[in-house]
């Protein structure tokens, strides 16, 4: 599959939709304007790739809605060189956004099919995560901690303690918390035992599942 002028035009329209919905971070908008989202989806969904909607990918999972990707990434306040952890690699679209912002990305996926597919596909597009991990995101990635920010891209029934523990001081955890509907929640680590918590609007994600592999 290719990236054509038509795709580029549709992407620019999508960026304008996101601006209309309140996204302001130029680096995030720039990444979304650049990354060929249609290549992250099955070809049957080509027409939908630049609508602001979530869509099915393999293994009964979804590629997050562009607005959600933009909103979560904006909350992370990424600076070049930040070491970040993503829980739920999925299609790799969010991973590509983080790579585009210059983050060093560690990303965890528990579905083997998606882990294999995306860890092969992303480098081909030129987005190089530091590490693709096949495993359980509830545990985080202790051997690489601490992280400047952590993003969870599946709905978490509760906030996993290891993720808070693996943030550096000043670090940020962006996590949708809830069962059927999730509240986007930001934790900023102020001290060893001290976290500021801010809640944003409601979002809907596929569930963060307990380790089954
Ligand atoms: N960032 C992805 C979102 C995919 S949906 C994208 O934009 O494409 C959420 C992903 O989280 C799914 O791929 C799902 O398999 C994965 N997931 C669910 N529970 C998990 C867990 N405990 N650990 C790691 N990944 C998990």
PDB file of C-alpha atoms and ligand atoms in Angstrom:
ATOM      1  CA  UNK A   1       0.000   0.000   0.000  1.00  0.00           C
ATOM      2  CA  UNK A   2       1.071   3.528  -0.675  1.00  0.00           C
ATOM      3  CA  UNK A   3       0.680   6.988   0.751  1.00  0.00           C
ATOM      4  CA  UNK A   4      -0.816   9.311  -1.865  1.00  0.00           C
ATOM      5  CA  UNK A   5      -1.724  13.003  -2.103  1.00  0.00           C
ATOM      6  CA  UNK A   6      -5.297  11.935  -1.448  1.00  0.00           C
ATOM      7  CA  UNK A   7      -4.249  10.374   1.870  1.00  0.00           C
ATOM      8  CA  UNK A   8      -2.235  13.459   2.757  1.00  0.00           C
ATOM      9  CA  UNK A   9      -5.240  15.679   2.070  1.00  0.00           C
ATOM     10  CA  UNK A  10      -7.498  13.502   4.207  1.00  0.00           C
ATOM     11  CA  UNK A  11      -4.926  13.623   7.009  1.00  0.00           C
ATOM     12  CA  UNK A  12      -4.890  17.401   6.929  1.00  0.00           C
ATOM     13  CA  UNK A  13      -8.682  17.389   7.244  1.00  0.00           C
ATOM     14  CA  UNK A  14      -8.353  15.058  10.223  1.00  0.00           C
ATOM     15  CA  UNK A  15      -5.843  17.436  11.817  1.00  0.00           C
ATOM     16  CA  UNK A  16      -8.371  20.256  11.372  1.00  0.00           C
ATOM     17  CA  UNK A  17     -11.065  18.137  13.038  1.00  0.00           C
ATOM     18  CA  UNK A  18      -8.731  17.550  16.005  1.00  0.00           C
ATOM     19  CA  UNK A  19      -7.976  21.288  16.249  1.00  0.00           C
ATOM     20  CA  UNK A  20     -11.751  21.869  16.250  1.00  0.00           C
ATOM     21  CA  UNK A  21     -12.073  19.419  19.156  1.00  0.00           C
ATOM     22  CA  UNK A  22      -9.500  21.321  21.220  1.00  0.00           C
ATOM     23  CA  UNK A  23      -6.118  19.689  20.503  1.00  0.00           C
ATOM     24  CA  UNK A  24      -3.472  22.435  20.497  1.00  0.00           C
ATOM     25  CA  UNK A  25      -0.052  20.753  20.803  1.00  0.00           C
ATOM     26  CA  UNK A  26       1.667  21.484  17.475  1.00  0.00           C
ATOM     27  CA  UNK A  27       4.072  18.555  17.704  1.00  0.00           C
ATOM     28  CA  UNK A  28       1.177  16.133  18.228  1.00  0.00           C
ATOM     29  CA  UNK A  29      -0.857  17.623  15.364  1.00  0.00           C
ATOM     30  CA  UNK A  30       2.220  17.516  13.168  1.00  0.00           C
ATOM     31  CA  UNK A  31       2.761  13.808  13.922  1.00  0.00           C
ATOM     32  CA  UNK A  32      -0.867  12.976  13.107  1.00  0.00           C
ATOM     33  CA  UNK A  33      -0.562  14.991   9.900  1.00  0.00           C
ATOM     34  CA  UNK A  34       2.463  12.924   8.902  1.00  0.00           C
ATOM     35  CA  UNK A  35       1.779   9.321   9.913  1.00  0.00           C
ATOM     36  CA  UNK A  36      -0.051   7.209   7.278  1.00  0.00           C
ATOM     37  CA  UNK A  37      -2.794   5.826   9.551  1.00  0.00           C
ATOM     38  CA  UNK A  38      -4.374   3.912   6.661  1.00  0.00           C
ATOM     39  CA  UNK A  39      -1.336   1.614   6.608  1.00  0.00           C
ATOM     40  CA  UNK A  40      -2.090   0.562  10.209  1.00  0.00           C
ATOM     41  CA  UNK A  41      -5.513  -0.782   9.269  1.00  0.00           C
ATOM     42  CA  UNK A  42      -6.757  -3.668   7.144  1.00  0.00           C
ATOM     43  CA  UNK A  43      -7.251  -2.544   3.565  1.00  0.00           C
ATOM     44  CA  UNK A  44     -11.016  -3.011   3.879  1.00  0.00           C
ATOM     45  CA  UNK A  45     -11.075  -0.017   6.181  1.00  0.00           C
ATOM     46  CA  UNK A  46      -9.133   2.337   3.929  1.00  0.00           C
ATOM     47  CA  UNK A  47     -12.042   4.726   3.531  1.00  0.00           C
ATOM     48  CA  UNK A  48     -12.348   5.089   7.279  1.00  0.00           C
ATOM     49  CA  UNK A  49      -8.703   5.651   8.112  1.00  0.00           C
ATOM     50  CA  UNK A  50      -8.945   9.425   8.345  1.00  0.00           C
ATOM     51  CA  UNK A  51     -12.255   9.684  10.126  1.00  0.00           C
ATOM     52  CA  UNK A  52     -11.969  10.457  13.799  1.00  0.00           C
ATOM     53  CA  UNK A  53     -13.039   6.969  14.823  1.00  0.00           C
ATOM     54  CA  UNK A  54     -11.655   3.821  16.408  1.00  0.00           C
ATOM     55  CA  UNK A  55     -11.602   0.738  14.156  1.00  0.00           C
ATOM     56  CA  UNK A  56     -11.130  -3.007  14.499  1.00  0.00           C
ATOM     57  CA  UNK A  57      -7.644  -4.437  13.963  1.00  0.00           C
ATOM     58  CA  UNK A  58      -6.537  -8.069  14.428  1.00  0.00           C
ATOM     59  CA  UNK A  59      -7.251 -10.210  17.518  1.00  0.00           C
ATOM     60  CA  UNK A  60     -10.536  -8.410  18.364  1.00  0.00           C
ATOM     61  CA  UNK A  61      -8.675  -5.228  19.268  1.00  0.00           C
ATOM     62  CA  UNK A  62      -9.024  -1.654  18.001  1.00  0.00           C
ATOM     63  CA  UNK A  63      -6.832   1.132  16.732  1.00  0.00           C
ATOM     64  CA  UNK A  64      -7.651   4.051  19.050  1.00  0.00           C
ATOM     65  CA  UNK A  65      -9.626   7.041  17.821  1.00  0.00           C
ATOM     66  CA  UNK A  66      -7.257   9.795  16.578  1.00  0.00           C
ATOM     67  CA  UNK A  67      -8.734  12.281  19.073  1.00  0.00           C
ATOM     68  CA  UNK A  68      -7.977   9.858  21.908  1.00  0.00           C
ATOM     69  CA  UNK A  69      -4.414   9.342  20.664  1.00  0.00           C
ATOM     70  CA  UNK A  70      -3.937  13.119  20.433  1.00  0.00           C
ATOM     71  CA  UNK A  71      -5.527  13.788  23.841  1.00  0.00           C
ATOM     72  CA  UNK A  72      -3.440  11.181  25.661  1.00  0.00           C
ATOM     73  CA  UNK A  73      -0.220  12.199  23.901  1.00  0.00           C
ATOM     74  CA  UNK A  74      -0.829  15.859  24.727  1.00  0.00           C
ATOM     75  CA  UNK A  75      -1.187  14.939  28.414  1.00  0.00           C
ATOM     76  CA  UNK A  76       2.191  13.164  28.317  1.00  0.00           C
ATOM     77  CA  UNK A  77       3.996  16.419  27.387  1.00  0.00           C
ATOM     78  CA  UNK A  78       6.705  14.535  25.509  1.00  0.00           C
ATOM     79  CA  UNK A  79      10.109  16.092  25.017  1.00  0.00           C
ATOM     80  CA  UNK A  80      12.749  14.687  22.666  1.00  0.00           C
ATOM     81  CA  UNK A  81      14.680  11.856  24.276  1.00  0.00           C
ATOM     82  CA  UNK A  82      12.053  11.067  26.952  1.00  0.00           C
ATOM     83  CA  UNK A  83      12.013   7.424  27.960  1.00  0.00           C
ATOM     84  CA  UNK A  84       8.388   6.331  27.726  1.00  0.00           C
ATOM     85  CA  UNK A  85       6.410   3.149  28.254  1.00  0.00           C
ATOM     86  CA  UNK A  86       3.294   2.254  26.288  1.00  0.00           C
ATOM     87  CA  UNK A  87       0.913  -0.469  27.467  1.00  0.00           C
ATOM     88  CA  UNK A  88      -1.056  -1.985  24.553  1.00  0.00           C
ATOM     89  CA  UNK A  89       0.981  -1.767  21.337  1.00  0.00           C
ATOM     90  CA  UNK A  90      -1.963  -2.885  19.191  1.00  0.00           C
ATOM     91  CA  UNK A  91      -1.602  -1.564  15.643  1.00  0.00           C
ATOM     92  CA  UNK A  92       1.436   0.524  16.605  1.00  0.00           C
ATOM     93  CA  UNK A  93      -0.189   3.807  15.590  1.00  0.00           C
ATOM     94  CA  UNK A  94       0.214   5.403  19.027  1.00  0.00           C
ATOM     95  CA  UNK A  95       3.757   4.000  19.137  1.00  0.00           C
ATOM     96  CA  UNK A  96       4.520   5.764  15.841  1.00  0.00           C
ATOM     97  CA  UNK A  97       3.199   9.067  17.231  1.00  0.00           C
ATOM     98  CA  UNK A  98       5.478   8.733  20.262  1.00  0.00           C
ATOM     99  CA  UNK A  99       8.484   7.847  18.068  1.00  0.00           C
ATOM    100  CA  UNK A 100       7.750  10.836  15.835  1.00  0.00           C
ATOM    101  CA  UNK A 101       7.922  13.116  18.906  1.00  0.00           C
ATOM    102  CA  UNK A 102      11.423  11.820  19.561  1.00  0.00           C
ATOM    103  CA  UNK A 103      10.590   9.615  22.557  1.00  0.00           C
ATOM    104  CA  UNK A 104      12.494   6.425  23.323  1.00  0.00           C
ATOM    105  CA  UNK A 105       9.566   4.044  23.327  1.00  0.00           C
ATOM    106  CA  UNK A 106       9.191   0.740  25.143  1.00  0.00           C
ATOM    107  CA  UNK A 107       5.881  -0.882  24.253  1.00  0.00           C
ATOM    108  CA  UNK A 108       4.131  -3.943  25.676  1.00  0.00           C
ATOM    109  CA  UNK A 109       1.473  -6.120  24.008  1.00  0.00           C
ATOM    110  CA  UNK A 110      -0.111  -9.296  25.372  1.00  0.00           C
ATOM    111  CA  UNK A 111      -1.662 -10.581  22.118  1.00  0.00           C
ATOM    112  CA  UNK A 112       1.050 -12.560  20.369  1.00  0.00           C
ATOM    113  CA  UNK A 113      -0.452 -12.017  16.917  1.00  0.00           C
ATOM    114  CA  UNK A 114      -0.355  -8.234  17.314  1.00  0.00           C
ATOM    115  CA  UNK A 115       3.052  -8.273  18.977  1.00  0.00           C
ATOM    116  CA  UNK A 116       4.530 -10.172  16.020  1.00  0.00           C
ATOM    117  CA  UNK A 117       2.765  -8.199  13.322  1.00  0.00           C
ATOM    118  CA  UNK A 118       3.452  -4.734  14.709  1.00  0.00           C
ATOM    119  CA  UNK A 119       7.050  -5.341  15.767  1.00  0.00           C
ATOM    120  CA  UNK A 120       7.789  -6.265  12.133  1.00  0.00           C
ATOM    121  CA  UNK A 121       5.648  -3.572  10.522  1.00  0.00           C
ATOM    122  CA  UNK A 122       6.656  -0.397  12.399  1.00  0.00           C
ATOM    123  CA  UNK A 123      10.402  -0.465  11.604  1.00  0.00           C
ATOM    124  CA  UNK A 124       9.486  -0.896   7.915  1.00  0.00           C
ATOM    125  CA  UNK A 125       7.692   2.444   8.100  1.00  0.00           C
ATOM    126  CA  UNK A 126      10.770   3.987   9.716  1.00  0.00           C
ATOM    127  CA  UNK A 127       9.415   4.190  13.290  1.00  0.00           C
ATOM    128  CA  UNK A 128      11.877   2.541  15.606  1.00  0.00           C
ATOM    129  CA  UNK A 129      10.680   1.774  19.105  1.00  0.00           C
ATOM    130  CA  UNK A 130      13.509   0.954  21.544  1.00  0.00           C
ATOM    131  CA  UNK A 131      11.822  -2.299  22.433  1.00  0.00           C
ATOM    132  CA  UNK A 132       8.708  -4.338  21.654  1.00  0.00           C
ATOM    133  CA  UNK A 133       7.830  -6.513  24.616  1.00  0.00           C
ATOM    134  CA  UNK A 134       5.467  -9.483  24.556  1.00  0.00           C
ATOM    135  CA  UNK A 135       3.993  -9.567  28.032  1.00  0.00           C
ATOM    136  CA  UNK A 136       1.570  -8.282  30.623  1.00  0.00           C
ATOM    137  CA  UNK A 137       1.281  -4.514  30.895  1.00  0.00           C
ATOM    138  CA  UNK A 138      -0.131  -4.697  34.439  1.00  0.00           C
ATOM    139  CA  UNK A 139       3.451  -5.365  35.530  1.00  0.00           C
ATOM    140  CA  UNK A 140       5.023  -2.514  33.567  1.00  0.00           C
ATOM    141  CA  UNK A 141       8.682  -2.997  32.661  1.00  0.00           C
ATOM    142  CA  UNK A 142      10.691  -2.959  35.857  1.00  0.00           C
ATOM    143  CA  UNK A 143      14.065  -3.620  34.197  1.00  0.00           C
ATOM    144  CA  UNK A 144      13.826  -0.371  32.205  1.00  0.00           C
ATOM    145  CA  UNK A 145      12.275   1.833  34.929  1.00  0.00           C
ATOM    146  CA  UNK A 146      12.049   4.683  35.733  1.00  0.00           C
ATOM    147  CA  UNK A 147      10.071   6.248  32.869  1.00  0.00           C
ATOM    148  CA  UNK A 148       9.403   9.915  32.117  1.00  0.00           C
ATOM    149  CA  UNK A 149       5.895   8.984  31.099  1.00  0.00           C
ATOM    150  CA  UNK A 150       3.671   5.939  30.798  1.00  0.00           C
ATOM    151  CA  UNK A 151       0.593   5.656  28.589  1.00  0.00           C
ATOM    152  CA  UNK A 152      -2.025   2.936  28.912  1.00  0.00           C
ATOM    153  CA  UNK A 153      -4.087   2.449  25.742  1.00  0.00           C
ATOM    154  CA  UNK A 154      -6.639  -0.046  27.101  1.00  0.00           C
ATOM    155  CA  UNK A 155      -9.298   0.481  29.770  1.00  0.00           C
ATOM    156  CA  UNK A 156      -7.864  -0.348  33.191  1.00  0.00           C
ATOM    157  CA  UNK A 157     -10.332  -1.528  35.867  1.00  0.00           C
ATOM    158  CA  UNK A 158      -7.908  -0.120  38.455  1.00  0.00           C
ATOM    159  CA  UNK A 159      -4.536   1.669  38.457  1.00  0.00           C
ATOM    160  CA  UNK A 160      -1.774  -0.983  38.497  1.00  0.00           C
ATOM    161  CA  UNK A 161       0.653  -0.141  41.319  1.00  0.00           C
ATOM    162  CA  UNK A 162       3.789  -1.114  39.348  1.00  0.00           C
ATOM    163  CA  UNK A 163       3.033   1.620  36.798  1.00  0.00           C
ATOM    164  CA  UNK A 164       3.012   4.343  39.478  1.00  0.00           C
ATOM    165  CA  UNK A 165       6.164   2.850  41.003  1.00  0.00           C
ATOM    166  CA  UNK A 166       7.986   2.906  37.644  1.00  0.00           C
ATOM    167  CA  UNK A 167       7.543   6.661  37.087  1.00  0.00           C
ATOM    168  CA  UNK A 168      10.470   8.947  37.743  1.00  0.00           C
ATOM    169  CA  UNK A 169       9.904  11.933  40.036  1.00  0.00           C
ATOM    170  CA  UNK A 170       8.091  14.488  37.879  1.00  0.00           C
ATOM    171  CA  UNK A 171       6.946  11.656  35.590  1.00  0.00           C
ATOM    172  CA  UNK A 172       3.425  11.326  34.183  1.00  0.00           C
ATOM    173  CA  UNK A 173       1.053   8.350  33.915  1.00  0.00           C
ATOM    174  CA  UNK A 174      -1.860   8.748  31.490  1.00  0.00           C
ATOM    175  CA  UNK A 175      -4.415   5.995  32.045  1.00  0.00           C
ATOM    176  CA  UNK A 176      -8.098   5.467  31.244  1.00  0.00           C
ATOM    177  CA  UNK A 177      -9.659   4.025  34.411  1.00  0.00           C
ATOM    178  CA  UNK A 178     -12.993   2.204  34.585  1.00  0.00           C
ATOM    179  CA  UNK A 179     -14.890  -0.878  33.466  1.00  0.00           C
ATOM    180  CA  UNK A 180     -17.441  -0.108  30.724  1.00  0.00           C
ATOM    181  CA  UNK A 181     -16.571   3.566  30.410  1.00  0.00           C
ATOM    182  CA  UNK A 182     -13.219   4.999  31.440  1.00  0.00           C
ATOM    183  CA  UNK A 183     -12.231   8.320  32.969  1.00  0.00           C
ATOM    184  CA  UNK A 184      -8.996   9.627  31.471  1.00  0.00           C
ATOM    185  CA  UNK A 185      -6.717  10.097  34.455  1.00  0.00           C
ATOM    186  CA  UNK A 186      -3.336  11.791  34.791  1.00  0.00           C
ATOM    187  CA  UNK A 187      -0.986  11.036  37.690  1.00  0.00           C
ATOM    188  CA  UNK A 188       2.090  13.237  38.156  1.00  0.00           C
ATOM    189  CA  UNK A 189       4.688  11.885  40.564  1.00  0.00           C
ATOM    190  CA  UNK A 190       5.610  14.669  42.991  1.00  0.00           C
ATOM    191  CA  UNK A 191       7.718  12.613  45.377  1.00  0.00           C
ATOM    192  CA  UNK A 192       8.493   9.029  46.280  1.00  0.00           C
ATOM    193  CA  UNK A 193       5.053   8.503  47.803  1.00  0.00           C
ATOM    194  CA  UNK A 194       3.264  11.573  46.476  1.00  0.00           C
ATOM    195  CA  UNK A 195       1.123  11.730  43.317  1.00  0.00           C
ATOM    196  CA  UNK A 196      -1.112  14.489  41.927  1.00  0.00           C
ATOM    197  CA  UNK A 197      -4.201  13.068  40.266  1.00  0.00           C
ATOM    198  CA  UNK A 198      -6.300  14.907  37.655  1.00  0.00           C
ATOM    199  CA  UNK A 199      -9.360  13.482  35.922  1.00  0.00           C
ATOM    200  CA  UNK A 200     -10.473  14.392  32.416  1.00  0.00           C
ATOM    201  CA  UNK A 201     -13.499  13.315  30.362  1.00  0.00           C
ATOM    202  CA  UNK A 202     -14.921   9.900  29.616  1.00  0.00           C
ATOM    203  CA  UNK A 203     -13.510   7.623  26.924  1.00  0.00           C
ATOM    204  CA  UNK A 204     -14.171   4.074  25.775  1.00  0.00           C
ATOM    205  CA  UNK A 205     -11.391   1.520  25.325  1.00  0.00           C
ATOM    206  CA  UNK A 206     -11.111  -2.236  24.912  1.00  0.00           C
ATOM    207  CA  UNK A 207     -10.261  -3.706  28.325  1.00  0.00           C
ATOM    208  CA  UNK A 208      -6.795  -4.076  29.782  1.00  0.00           C
ATOM    209  CA  UNK A 209      -6.804  -7.827  30.308  1.00  0.00           C
ATOM    210  CA  UNK A 210      -5.006  -9.907  32.891  1.00  0.00           C
ATOM    211  CA  UNK A 211      -2.105 -11.930  31.558  1.00  0.00           C
ATOM    212  CA  UNK A 212      -3.365 -14.990  29.690  1.00  0.00           C
ATOM    213  CA  UNK A 213      -0.235 -16.060  27.836  1.00  0.00           C
TER     214      UNK A 213
HETATM  215  N1  LIG B   1      -2.295   1.805  20.988  1.00  0.00           N
HETATM  216  C1  LIG B   1      -3.100   0.872  20.238  1.00  0.00           C
HETATM  217  C2  LIG B   1      -4.373   0.564  21.000  1.00  0.00           C
HETATM  218  C3  LIG B   1      -4.780  -0.857  20.787  1.00  0.00           C
HETATM  219  S1  LIG B   1      -6.173  -1.359  21.737  1.00  0.00           S
HETATM  220  C4  LIG B   1      -3.451   1.382  18.860  1.00  0.00           C
HETATM  221  O1  LIG B   1      -3.637   2.590  18.683  1.00  0.00           O
HETATM  222  O2  LIG B   1      -3.552   0.575  17.943  1.00  0.00           O
HETATM  223  C5  LIG B   1      -5.416  -1.882  23.248  1.00  0.00           C
HETATM  224  C6  LIG B   1      -4.335  -2.928  23.152  1.00  0.00           C
HETATM  225  O3  LIG B   1      -3.980  -3.300  24.486  1.00  0.00           O
HETATM  226  C7  LIG B   1      -4.732  -4.219  22.440  1.00  0.00           C
HETATM  227  O4  LIG B   1      -3.805  -4.494  21.423  1.00  0.00           O
HETATM  228  C8  LIG B   1      -4.681  -5.277  23.554  1.00  0.00           C
HETATM  229  O5  LIG B   1      -4.288  -6.555  23.099  1.00  0.00           O
HETATM  230  C9  LIG B   1      -3.658  -4.681  24.495  1.00  0.00           C
HETATM  231  N2  LIG B   1      -3.716  -5.161  25.870  1.00  0.00           N
HETATM  232  C10 LIG B   1      -4.817  -5.497  26.597  1.00  0.00           C
HETATM  233  N3  LIG B   1      -4.464  -5.893  27.834  1.00  0.00           N
HETATM  234  C11 LIG B   1      -3.103  -5.833  27.890  1.00  0.00           C
HETATM  235  C12 LIG B   1      -2.133  -6.123  28.899  1.00  0.00           C
HETATM  236  N4  LIG B   1      -2.483  -6.572  30.111  1.00  0.00           N
HETATM  237  N5  LIG B   1      -0.826  -5.925  28.606  1.00  0.00           N
HETATM  238  C13 LIG B   1      -0.430  -5.464  27.384  1.00  0.00           C
HETATM  239  N6  LIG B   1      -1.311  -5.161  26.400  1.00  0.00           N
HETATM  240  C14 LIG B   1      -2.626  -5.360  26.640  1.00  0.00           C
END
